[in-house]
């Protein structure tokens, strides 16, 4: 007759602990072996700053050197140009005139995403070429309800000086002409380190 193996409760709990420890420790270590904690001071992440940028965004669709090119045409008979997509490499200047100082470019695209009303999906990087911001970018993503006086979109990240950036922009049309060219004032409020 076979005898049952009896283990006292303290040893049983210890045995269960050993079995689960052995089974989970290697898996846990392997699963997270590609992650490590970083000291923010070593990355020069010391104090968060809030910066306000006032820039003028020039969307030039006319002439021999446009900065905004339609790459997808809208669906037929759409009064809102639904489905159209424009790629952009728009100048960012410090004043409303295109001849004012160029400090960067807005590179990305916008698409008409509203069927009943004008609403653009904006996806663009503000790429700086001036002073201490040269080479740094922040990314704007959001809905641009173009017929509203002021539109708000998100800042969702950045590079260079704007690593870990977050914030928002407010866009306000400064000029829109019969050829479709536009100048938009952007006020960007960006938190960065």
XYZ file of N, CA, C and O in Angstrom:
772
model
N 0.833 -1.165 0.000
C 0.000 0.000 0.000
C 0.889 1.243 0.000
O 1.842 1.331 0.738
N 0.537 2.168 -0.865
C 1.351 3.381 -0.985
C 1.059 4.309 0.162
O -0.069 4.430 0.614
N 2.096 4.976 0.615
C 1.938 5.921 1.727
C 1.869 7.328 1.166
O 2.604 7.697 0.259
N 0.997 8.109 1.699
C 0.863 9.513 1.289
C 2.012 10.307 1.878
O 2.401 10.080 3.025
N 2.539 11.204 1.085
C 3.617 12.055 1.553
C 3.000 13.229 2.300
O 2.224 14.000 1.748
N 3.322 13.364 3.522
C 2.773 14.444 4.329
C 3.852 15.478 4.582
O 4.961 15.156 4.973
N 3.492 16.745 4.325
C 4.418 17.848 4.556
C 3.750 18.792 5.531
O 2.594 19.166 5.358
N 4.491 19.183 6.540
C 3.912 20.086 7.524
C 3.657 21.453 6.892
O 4.338 21.850 5.953
N 2.686 22.226 7.388
C 2.298 23.521 6.792
C 3.449 24.502 6.577
O 3.537 25.080 5.496
N 4.371 24.740 7.511
C 5.434 25.703 7.218
C 6.308 25.264 6.043
O 6.699 26.081 5.214
N 6.619 23.958 5.961
C 7.429 23.464 4.855
C 6.663 23.527 3.541
O 7.226 23.783 2.479
N 5.364 23.285 3.585
C 4.522 23.342 2.389
C 4.517 24.758 1.798
O 4.684 24.940 0.607
N 4.356 25.745 2.649
C 4.359 27.142 2.190
C 5.722 27.492 1.597
O 5.815 28.117 0.547
N 6.802 27.058 2.263
C 8.146 27.317 1.753
C 8.355 26.634 0.400
O 8.924 27.215 -0.527
N 7.868 25.408 0.247
C 7.997 24.674 -1.005
C 7.236 25.391 -2.130
O 7.760 25.555 -3.229
N 6.034 25.840 -1.864
C 5.238 26.593 -2.857
C 5.974 27.877 -3.241
O 6.067 28.230 -4.421
N 6.511 28.594 -2.268
C 7.260 29.821 -2.531
C 8.439 29.537 -3.468
O 8.686 30.262 -4.426
N 9.193 28.458 -3.192
C 10.337 28.113 -4.034
C 9.914 27.795 -5.460
O 10.543 28.235 -6.422
N 8.837 27.049 -5.609
C 8.372 26.677 -6.951
C 7.980 27.931 -7.737
O 8.406 28.112 -8.870
N 7.183 28.806 -7.120
C 6.747 30.015 -7.829
C 7.896 30.998 -8.047
O 7.960 31.660 -9.064
N 8.815 31.064 -7.090
C 9.968 31.944 -7.262
C 10.818 31.482 -8.431
O 11.244 32.274 -9.261
N 11.050 30.204 -8.505
C 11.858 29.668 -9.589
C 11.168 29.900 -10.938
O 11.793 30.234 -11.923
N 9.856 29.752 -10.961
C 9.115 29.890 -12.217
C 8.998 31.341 -12.668
O 8.945 31.619 -13.844
N 8.959 32.279 -11.740
C 8.697 33.662 -12.142
C 9.942 34.528 -12.224
O 9.975 35.448 -13.014
N 10.951 34.259 -11.462
C 12.127 35.140 -11.472
C 12.802 35.159 -12.836
O 13.011 36.229 -13.394
N 13.106 34.039 -13.462
C 13.738 34.119 -14.778
C 12.842 34.803 -15.809
O 13.300 35.612 -16.586
N 11.558 34.502 -15.789
C 10.637 35.128 -16.734
C 10.581 36.625 -16.504
O 10.654 37.405 -17.435
N 10.458 37.036 -15.245
C 10.400 38.470 -14.926
C 11.669 39.163 -15.376
O 11.630 40.207 -15.992
N 12.820 38.556 -15.105
C 14.086 39.152 -15.492
C 14.238 39.245 -17.001
O 14.686 40.239 -17.533
N 13.829 38.213 -17.717
C 13.932 38.230 -19.176
C 12.974 39.231 -19.790
O 13.312 39.920 -20.731
N 11.764 39.300 -19.252
C 10.743 40.156 -19.831
C 11.122 41.634 -19.753
O 10.771 42.407 -20.623
N 11.845 42.035 -18.726
C 12.174 43.443 -18.528
C 13.676 43.718 -18.600
O 14.137 44.728 -18.138
N 14.419 42.828 -19.244
C 15.860 43.007 -19.303
C 16.273 44.184 -20.185
O 17.393 44.641 -20.124
N 15.366 44.711 -20.993
C 15.679 45.808 -21.898
C 15.343 47.179 -21.313
O 15.470 48.191 -21.995
N 14.929 47.221 -20.054
C 14.536 48.481 -19.415
C 15.411 48.735 -18.202
O 15.715 47.818 -17.450
N 15.819 49.976 -18.038
C 16.509 50.350 -16.806
C 16.103 51.767 -16.429
O 15.719 52.568 -17.280
N 16.164 52.058 -15.174
C 15.848 53.398 -14.693
C 16.985 54.348 -15.038
O 18.141 53.957 -15.060
N 16.636 55.599 -15.289
C 17.611 56.607 -15.667
C 17.524 57.760 -14.675
O 16.425 58.198 -14.309
N 18.658 58.258 -14.275
C 18.706 59.417 -13.396
C 18.451 60.670 -14.247
O 19.239 60.991 -15.136
N 17.356 61.398 -13.995
C 17.050 62.590 -14.799
C 18.176 63.623 -14.799
O 18.373 64.317 -15.791
N 18.933 63.722 -13.717
C 20.017 64.701 -13.659
C 21.113 64.380 -14.670
O 21.723 65.281 -15.233
N 21.352 63.094 -14.928
C 22.360 62.710 -15.914
C 21.936 63.077 -17.324
O 22.765 63.248 -18.204
N 20.636 63.197 -17.547
C 20.125 63.601 -18.862
C 19.870 65.103 -18.929
O 19.268 65.602 -19.865
N 20.320 65.818 -17.904
C 20.149 67.274 -17.815
C 18.678 67.681 -17.788
O 18.306 68.715 -18.306
N 17.842 66.817 -17.192
C 16.439 67.134 -17.000
C 16.327 67.674 -15.575
O 16.142 66.943 -14.628
N 16.479 68.954 -15.458
C 16.552 69.556 -14.134
C 15.261 70.269 -13.754
O 14.632 69.949 -12.779
N 14.856 71.224 -14.556
C 13.699 72.027 -14.196
C 12.842 72.242 -15.432
O 13.336 72.635 -16.488
N 11.559 72.002 -15.278
C 10.640 72.197 -16.393
C 10.412 73.684 -16.631
O 10.276 74.454 -15.696
N 10.423 74.080 -17.915
C 10.196 75.475 -18.298
C 8.931 75.552 -19.134
O 8.552 74.580 -19.784
N 8.316 76.708 -19.147
C 7.183 76.975 -20.024
C 7.585 78.122 -20.937
O 7.900 79.214 -20.467
N 7.607 77.856 -22.255
C 7.988 78.880 -23.226
C 6.786 79.230 -24.094
O 5.988 78.359 -24.444
N 6.680 80.512 -24.446
C 5.632 80.990 -25.355
C 6.291 81.446 -26.646
O 7.183 82.291 -26.631
N 5.871 80.860 -27.754
C 6.365 81.232 -29.079
C 5.217 81.865 -29.850
O 4.125 81.300 -29.907
N 5.460 83.016 -30.456
C 4.493 83.594 -31.387
C 5.140 83.578 -32.765
O 6.157 84.240 -32.996
N 4.563 82.797 -33.654
C 5.117 82.583 -34.982
C 4.022 82.748 -36.023
O 2.842 82.558 -35.732
N 4.449 83.061 -37.233
C 3.512 83.165 -38.347
C 3.808 82.056 -39.344
O 4.942 81.892 -39.797
N 2.780 81.292 -39.653
C 2.812 80.100 -40.489
C 2.269 80.496 -41.855
O 1.151 80.985 -41.965
N 3.076 80.317 -42.899
C 2.702 80.765 -44.241
C 2.412 79.553 -45.122
O 3.330 78.799 -45.470
N 1.146 79.365 -45.473
C 0.709 78.265 -46.326
C 0.552 78.811 -47.740
O -0.406 79.521 -48.040
N 1.506 78.498 -48.603
C 1.530 79.046 -49.961
C 1.175 77.927 -50.936
O 1.962 76.988 -51.133
N -0.027 78.019 -51.522
C -0.487 77.002 -52.468
C -0.379 77.479 -53.917
O -0.493 76.682 -54.846
N -0.167 78.776 -54.125
C -0.128 79.346 -55.474
C 1.297 79.632 -55.913
O 2.241 79.513 -55.129
N 1.433 80.033 -57.171
C 2.734 80.452 -57.691
C 3.611 79.299 -58.123
O 3.211 78.128 -58.102
N 4.839 79.641 -58.496
C 5.771 78.648 -59.028
C 6.535 77.890 -57.945
O 7.185 76.890 -58.239
N 6.474 78.361 -56.697
C 7.206 77.702 -55.613
C 6.306 77.520 -54.391
O 6.568 78.085 -53.330
N 5.235 76.709 -54.510
C 4.331 76.533 -53.373
C 5.013 75.779 -52.227
O 5.910 74.976 -52.452
N 4.560 76.053 -51.011
C 5.068 75.337 -49.841
C 4.066 74.308 -49.341
O 4.337 73.593 -48.381
N 2.900 74.269 -49.990
C 1.834 73.342 -49.645
C 1.311 72.728 -50.939
O 0.837 73.431 -51.820
N 1.429 71.409 -51.054
C 1.071 70.692 -52.283
C -0.022 69.680 -51.972
O 0.136 68.856 -51.066
N -1.108 69.720 -52.742
C -2.169 68.719 -52.576
C -1.681 67.393 -53.154
O -1.313 67.309 -54.327
N -1.669 66.343 -52.317
C -1.207 65.028 -52.759
C -2.354 64.042 -52.915
O -2.196 63.011 -53.562
N -3.510 64.341 -52.313
C -4.716 63.535 -52.489
C -5.868 64.501 -52.720
O -6.053 65.453 -51.954
N -6.628 64.245 -53.777
C -7.767 65.110 -54.104
C -8.961 64.753 -53.222
O -9.079 63.627 -52.754
N -9.875 65.725 -53.002
C -11.062 65.430 -52.196
C -12.016 64.496 -52.938
O -11.933 64.347 -54.153
N -12.938 63.905 -52.179
C -13.975 63.069 -52.807
C -14.887 63.964 -53.630
O -14.999 65.179 -53.381
N -15.519 63.398 -54.629
C -16.382 64.165 -55.535
C -17.498 64.897 -54.784
O -18.082 64.371 -53.843
N -17.781 66.088 -55.242
C -18.898 66.900 -54.758
C -18.843 67.220 -53.273
O -19.873 67.412 -52.641
N -17.676 67.267 -52.678
C -17.566 67.592 -51.254
C -17.387 69.098 -51.096
O -16.413 69.677 -51.588
N -18.315 69.715 -50.381
C -18.201 71.160 -50.143
C -17.124 71.490 -49.114
O -16.694 72.631 -49.010
N -16.661 70.481 -48.378
C -15.626 70.703 -47.359
C -14.264 70.161 -47.793
O -13.339 70.123 -46.990
N -14.159 69.716 -49.040
C -12.925 69.121 -49.566
C -12.533 67.854 -48.816
O -11.358 67.516 -48.700
N -13.544 67.157 -48.280
C -13.329 65.957 -47.472
C -12.432 64.952 -48.203
O -12.649 64.616 -49.355
N -11.389 64.505 -47.508
C -10.464 63.513 -48.044
C -9.202 64.085 -48.656
O -8.270 63.341 -48.936
N -9.163 65.390 -48.875
C -7.956 65.971 -49.477
C -6.810 65.993 -48.462
O -7.034 66.121 -47.257
N -5.597 65.859 -48.979
C -4.401 65.885 -48.128
C -3.363 66.791 -48.779
O -3.085 66.656 -49.965
N -2.805 67.701 -47.997
C -1.720 68.578 -48.440
C -0.471 68.303 -47.623
O -0.531 68.282 -46.391
N 0.655 68.105 -48.313
C 1.959 68.031 -47.653
C 2.501 69.448 -47.563
O 2.336 70.240 -48.502
N 3.141 69.774 -46.434
C 3.603 71.149 -46.233
C 5.067 71.211 -45.823
O 5.590 70.317 -45.158
N 5.673 72.303 -46.240
C 7.001 72.715 -45.789
C 6.914 74.244 -45.665
O 7.548 74.979 -46.406
N 6.065 74.686 -44.742
C 5.679 76.092 -44.635
C 6.666 76.907 -43.797
O 7.076 76.467 -42.722
N 7.000 78.114 -44.273
C 7.870 78.993 -43.489
C 7.217 79.408 -42.171
O 6.002 79.632 -42.102
N 8.037 79.506 -41.132
C 7.636 80.072 -39.832
C 8.462 81.337 -39.644
O 9.690 81.282 -39.609
N 7.783 82.468 -39.535
C 8.481 83.751 -39.409
C 8.067 84.444 -38.121
O 7.055 84.101 -37.517
N 8.841 85.464 -37.735
C 8.529 86.184 -36.498
C 7.497 87.284 -36.709
O 6.943 87.796 -35.743
N 7.223 87.633 -37.947
C 6.212 88.639 -38.259
C 5.250 88.118 -39.300
O 5.505 87.084 -39.938
N 4.143 88.817 -39.531
C 3.131 88.329 -40.470
C 3.534 88.400 -41.943
O 2.959 87.717 -42.776
N 4.519 89.213 -42.266
C 4.973 89.301 -43.659
C 5.950 88.159 -43.946
O 6.812 87.841 -43.126
N 5.809 87.578 -45.132
C 6.692 86.479 -45.524
C 8.154 86.915 -45.552
O 9.057 86.111 -45.332
N 8.380 88.209 -45.744
C 9.749 88.741 -45.790
C 10.360 88.924 -44.401
O 11.546 89.207 -44.284
N 9.587 88.744 -43.332
C 10.157 88.891 -41.985
C 11.066 87.704 -41.673
O 11.108 86.726 -42.416
N 11.793 87.785 -40.585
C 12.830 86.801 -40.273
C 12.275 85.379 -40.206
O 11.333 85.088 -39.473
N 12.897 84.488 -40.970
C 12.554 83.070 -40.975
C 13.247 82.395 -39.790
O 14.460 82.486 -39.649
N 12.479 81.721 -38.928
C 13.063 81.034 -37.777
C 12.863 79.525 -37.835
O 13.404 78.791 -37.011
N 12.088 79.063 -38.805
C 11.864 77.627 -38.920
C 10.881 77.283 -40.010
O 10.481 78.138 -40.807
N 10.506 76.005 -40.027
C 9.544 75.487 -40.999
C 8.533 74.626 -40.264
O 8.859 73.987 -39.259
N 7.309 74.613 -40.789
C 6.293 73.666 -40.334
C 6.247 72.571 -41.395
O 5.863 72.833 -42.538
N 6.682 71.376 -41.029
C 6.755 70.275 -41.986
C 5.809 69.162 -41.556
O 5.822 68.749 -40.403
N 4.994 68.702 -42.498
C 4.038 67.644 -42.200
C 2.929 67.630 -43.214
O 3.161 67.778 -44.414
N 1.691 67.474 -42.733
C 0.548 67.483 -43.632
C -0.693 67.937 -42.891
O -0.758 67.930 -41.666
N -1.679 68.350 -43.668
C -3.018 68.551 -43.145
C -4.002 67.916 -44.099
O -3.769 67.829 -45.302
N -5.088 67.401 -43.542
C -6.103 66.749 -44.365
C -7.480 67.213 -43.924
O -7.704 67.513 -42.752
N -8.380 67.270 -44.880
C -9.754 67.659 -44.576
C -10.477 66.440 -44.020
O -10.678 65.448 -44.724
N -10.861 66.506 -42.757
C -11.436 65.357 -42.067
C -12.914 65.540 -41.731
O -13.506 64.669 -41.117
N -13.510 66.659 -42.121
C -14.920 66.908 -41.813
C -15.794 66.798 -43.051
O -15.483 67.391 -44.077
N -16.884 66.048 -42.948
C -17.806 65.926 -44.072
C -18.849 67.038 -44.089
O -19.250 67.483 -45.161
N -19.261 67.498 -42.907
C -20.293 68.531 -42.829
C -19.738 69.923 -42.590
O -20.389 70.911 -42.904
N -18.558 70.020 -41.978
C -17.961 71.330 -41.718
C -16.462 71.254 -41.987
O -15.874 70.178 -41.979
N -15.877 72.424 -42.234
C -14.439 72.464 -42.479
C -13.703 72.125 -41.186
O -13.797 72.849 -40.197
N -12.996 71.032 -41.200
C -12.193 70.619 -40.057
C -10.978 69.864 -40.558
O -11.117 68.857 -41.252
N -9.820 70.367 -40.252
C -8.584 69.747 -40.717
C -7.937 68.921 -39.621
O -7.983 69.287 -38.440
N -7.323 67.830 -40.003
C -6.413 67.099 -39.134
C -5.033 67.642 -39.440
O -4.567 67.551 -40.575
N -4.379 68.244 -38.442
C -3.047 68.827 -38.608
C -2.015 67.908 -37.952
O -2.163 67.544 -36.786
N -0.980 67.557 -38.712
C 0.136 66.761 -38.196
C 1.404 67.425 -38.722
O 1.697 67.354 -39.912
N 2.141 68.107 -37.830
C 3.319 68.833 -38.310
C 4.356 69.006 -37.208
O 4.029 69.057 -36.033
N 5.598 69.085 -37.670
C 6.715 69.411 -36.790
C 7.089 70.864 -37.019
O 7.217 71.292 -38.174
N 7.247 71.617 -35.946
C 7.827 72.953 -36.037
C 9.332 72.763 -35.894
O 9.810 72.411 -34.823
N 10.038 72.942 -36.995
C 11.477 72.677 -37.076
C 12.206 74.014 -37.043
O 12.059 74.824 -37.953
N 13.000 74.236 -36.006
C 13.661 75.534 -35.822
C 15.045 75.554 -36.456
O 15.772 74.553 -36.441
N 15.410 76.729 -37.000
C 16.714 76.913 -37.636
C 17.451 78.115 -37.060
O 18.477 78.513 -37.595
N 16.955 78.673 -35.975
C 17.483 79.934 -35.458
C 18.030 79.789 -34.042
O 17.384 79.181 -33.172
N 19.210 80.354 -33.810
C 19.777 80.494 -32.465
C 19.875 79.196 -31.693
O 20.184 78.148 -32.242
N 19.596 79.270 -30.395
C 19.741 78.091 -29.538
C 18.716 77.010 -29.855
O 18.879 75.863 -29.464
N 17.663 77.342 -30.602
C 16.643 76.358 -30.970
C 16.983 75.626 -32.262
O 16.267 74.696 -32.645
N 18.050 76.039 -32.940
C 18.434 75.436 -34.217
C 18.536 73.914 -34.090
O 19.259 73.400 -33.245
N 17.795 73.201 -34.932
C 17.810 71.743 -34.919
C 16.782 71.111 -33.999
O 16.579 69.905 -34.046
N 16.132 71.899 -33.168
C 15.121 71.372 -32.260
C 13.741 71.428 -32.920
O 13.489 72.268 -33.781
N 12.862 70.533 -32.497
C 11.512 70.482 -33.048
C 10.489 70.244 -31.944
O 10.823 69.689 -30.896
N 9.254 70.678 -32.188
C 8.128 70.156 -31.420
C 7.008 69.799 -32.377
O 6.910 70.339 -33.480
N 6.193 68.836 -31.974
C 5.183 68.251 -32.847
C 3.791 68.725 -32.441
O 3.421 68.649 -31.278
N 3.045 69.193 -33.445
C 1.671 69.652 -33.255
C 0.747 68.639 -33.924
O 0.969 68.236 -35.062
N -0.275 68.239 -33.192
C -1.259 67.289 -33.699
C -2.621 67.711 -33.191
O -2.774 68.010 -32.011
N -3.611 67.739 -34.071
C -4.943 68.052 -33.578
C -5.908 68.464 -34.663
O -5.596 68.466 -35.854
N -7.090 68.843 -34.209
C -8.171 69.272 -35.089
C -8.114 70.780 -35.245
O -8.042 71.512 -34.263
N -8.190 71.221 -36.480
C -8.176 72.642 -36.792
C -9.510 72.975 -37.448
O -9.717 72.721 -38.630
N -10.421 73.514 -36.669
C -11.732 73.932 -37.182
C -11.535 75.307 -37.812
O -11.701 76.342 -37.162
N -11.162 75.330 -39.090
C -10.591 76.506 -39.742
C -11.496 77.736 -39.762
O -10.992 78.858 -39.859
N -12.797 77.571 -39.657
C -13.683 78.740 -39.685
C -13.870 79.378 -38.312
O -14.488 80.434 -38.194
N -13.314 78.762 -37.271
C -13.366 79.357 -35.936
C -12.305 80.445 -35.823
O -11.243 80.358 -36.449
N -12.576 81.444 -35.014
C -11.624 82.547 -34.857
C -10.287 82.053 -34.299
O -9.226 82.398 -34.800
N -10.341 81.241 -33.243
C -9.124 80.672 -32.631
C -9.305 79.165 -32.530
O -10.355 78.693 -32.092
N -8.284 78.439 -32.965
C -8.297 76.981 -32.899
C -7.172 76.507 -31.989
O -6.092 77.091 -32.001
N -7.428 75.442 -31.229
C -6.425 74.931 -30.300
C -6.052 73.498 -30.681
O -6.921 72.682 -30.963
N -4.745 73.231 -30.698
C -4.229 71.899 -31.000
C -3.142 71.546 -29.981
O -2.600 72.420 -29.329
N -2.830 70.268 -29.898
C -1.897 69.770 -28.890
C -0.452 69.795 -29.372
O -0.181 69.576 -30.532
N 0.465 70.034 -28.437
C 1.893 69.755 -28.642
C 2.127 68.417 -27.959
O 1.860 68.267 -26.758
N 2.604 67.433 -28.726
C 2.661 66.068 -28.188
C 4.075 65.523 -28.003
O 4.237 64.383 -27.593
N 5.091 66.327 -28.273
C 6.457 65.843 -28.083
C 7.436 66.732 -28.812
O 7.055 67.759 -29.380
N 8.686 66.326 -28.788
C 9.691 67.124 -29.469
C 11.047 66.476 -29.419
O 11.217 65.376 -28.908
N 12.019 67.199 -29.969
C 13.404 66.724 -29.977
C 14.329 67.887 -29.650
O 13.925 69.050 -29.669
N 15.595 67.566 -29.370
C 16.559 68.610 -29.017
C 16.159 69.285 -27.717
O 15.889 68.622 -26.717
N 16.100 70.604 -27.731
C 15.694 71.363 -26.542
C 14.287 70.968 -26.090
O 13.953 71.075 -24.924
N 13.477 70.487 -27.026
C 12.080 70.177 -26.723
C 11.822 68.698 -26.427
O 10.686 68.238 -26.552
N 12.836 67.961 -25.994
C 12.584 66.586 -25.566
C 11.571 66.597 -24.435
O 11.621 67.458 -23.565
N 10.671 65.652 -24.452
C 9.599 65.526 -23.452
C 8.619 66.696 -23.504
O 7.908 66.965 -22.541
N 8.544 67.400 -24.625
C 7.662 68.570 -24.729
C 6.198 68.171 -24.643
O 5.791 67.089 -25.062
N 5.415 69.096 -24.095
C 3.957 68.977 -24.075
C 3.406 70.388 -24.020
O 4.107 71.324 -23.616
N 2.182 70.546 -24.430
C 1.578 71.863 -24.407
C 0.468 71.991 -25.420
O -0.165 71.001 -25.793
N 0.283 73.205 -25.905
C -0.757 73.442 -26.899
C -0.399 74.657 -27.733
O 0.451 75.470 -27.367
N -1.047 74.745 -28.893
C -0.936 75.916 -29.753
C -2.327 76.479 -29.979
O -3.320 75.750 -29.938
N -2.368 77.782 -30.195
C -3.597 78.437 -30.625
C -3.303 79.066 -31.983
O -2.328 79.804 -32.133
N -4.148 78.744 -32.954
C -3.983 79.246 -34.312
C -5.083 80.260 -34.612
O -6.246 80.042 -34.269
N -4.689 81.363 -35.252
C -5.631 82.425 -35.594
C -5.275 82.915 -36.998
O -4.132 83.341 -37.235
N -6.231 82.851 -37.915
C -5.953 83.265 -39.291
C -5.676 84.758 -39.334
O -6.477 85.570 -38.871
N -4.535 85.102 -39.902
C -4.146 86.501 -40.068
C -4.560 86.996 -41.451
O -5.046 88.111 -41.614
N -4.372 86.129 -42.475
C -4.695 86.503 -43.853
C -5.042 85.257 -44.646
O -4.424 84.206 -44.479
N -6.068 85.369 -45.485
C -6.420 84.315 -46.431
C -6.835 85.014 -47.714
O -7.712 85.872 -47.690
N -6.192 84.686 -48.850
C -6.505 85.416 -50.075
C -7.238 84.538 -51.097
O -7.455 83.341 -50.871
N -7.601 85.131 -52.214
C -8.407 84.458 -53.233
C -7.675 83.310 -53.909
O -8.310 82.426 -54.489
N -6.349 83.278 -53.859
C -5.591 82.175 -54.471
C -5.459 80.983 -53.521
O -4.923 79.941 -53.893
N -5.920 81.133 -52.293
C -5.851 80.049 -51.313
C -4.662 80.128 -50.383
O -4.508 79.292 -49.487
N -3.794 81.134 -50.571
C -2.662 81.312 -49.659
C -3.163 81.827 -48.315
O -4.136 82.580 -48.255
N -2.497 81.417 -47.253
C -2.921 81.832 -45.912
C -1.712 82.129 -45.045
O -0.650 81.518 -45.193
N -1.905 83.076 -44.135
C -0.944 83.333 -43.065
C -1.704 83.155 -41.758
O -2.766 83.754 -41.568
N -1.168 82.327 -40.889
C -1.832 82.005 -39.623
C -0.877 82.332 -38.483
O 0.287 81.930 -38.505
N -1.384 83.060 -37.496
C -0.599 83.340 -36.285
C -0.728 82.145 -35.351
O -1.836 81.716 -35.017
N 0.414 81.599 -34.945
C 0.456 80.487 -33.997
C 1.058 80.976 -32.692
O 2.176 81.490 -32.682
N 0.325 80.805 -31.608
C 0.847 81.034 -30.275
C 1.001 79.675 -29.627
O 0.009 78.970 -29.401
N 2.251 79.279 -29.392
C 2.548 77.964 -28.848
C 3.017 78.110 -27.408
O 3.881 78.928 -27.109
N 2.432 77.318 -26.533
C 2.807 77.269 -25.113
C 3.369 75.877 -24.865
O 2.639 74.890 -24.874
N 4.695 75.813 -24.686
C 5.385 74.536 -24.676
C 6.113 74.347 -23.353
O 6.950 75.180 -22.966
N 5.813 73.246 -22.663
C 6.574 72.859 -21.465
C 7.690 71.936 -21.916
O 7.468 70.983 -22.670
N 8.904 72.233 -21.478
C 10.071 71.445 -21.858
C 11.142 71.622 -20.791
O 10.967 72.375 -19.836
N 12.270 70.934 -20.940
C 13.345 70.986 -19.955
C 14.552 71.725 -20.490
O 14.735 71.869 -21.656
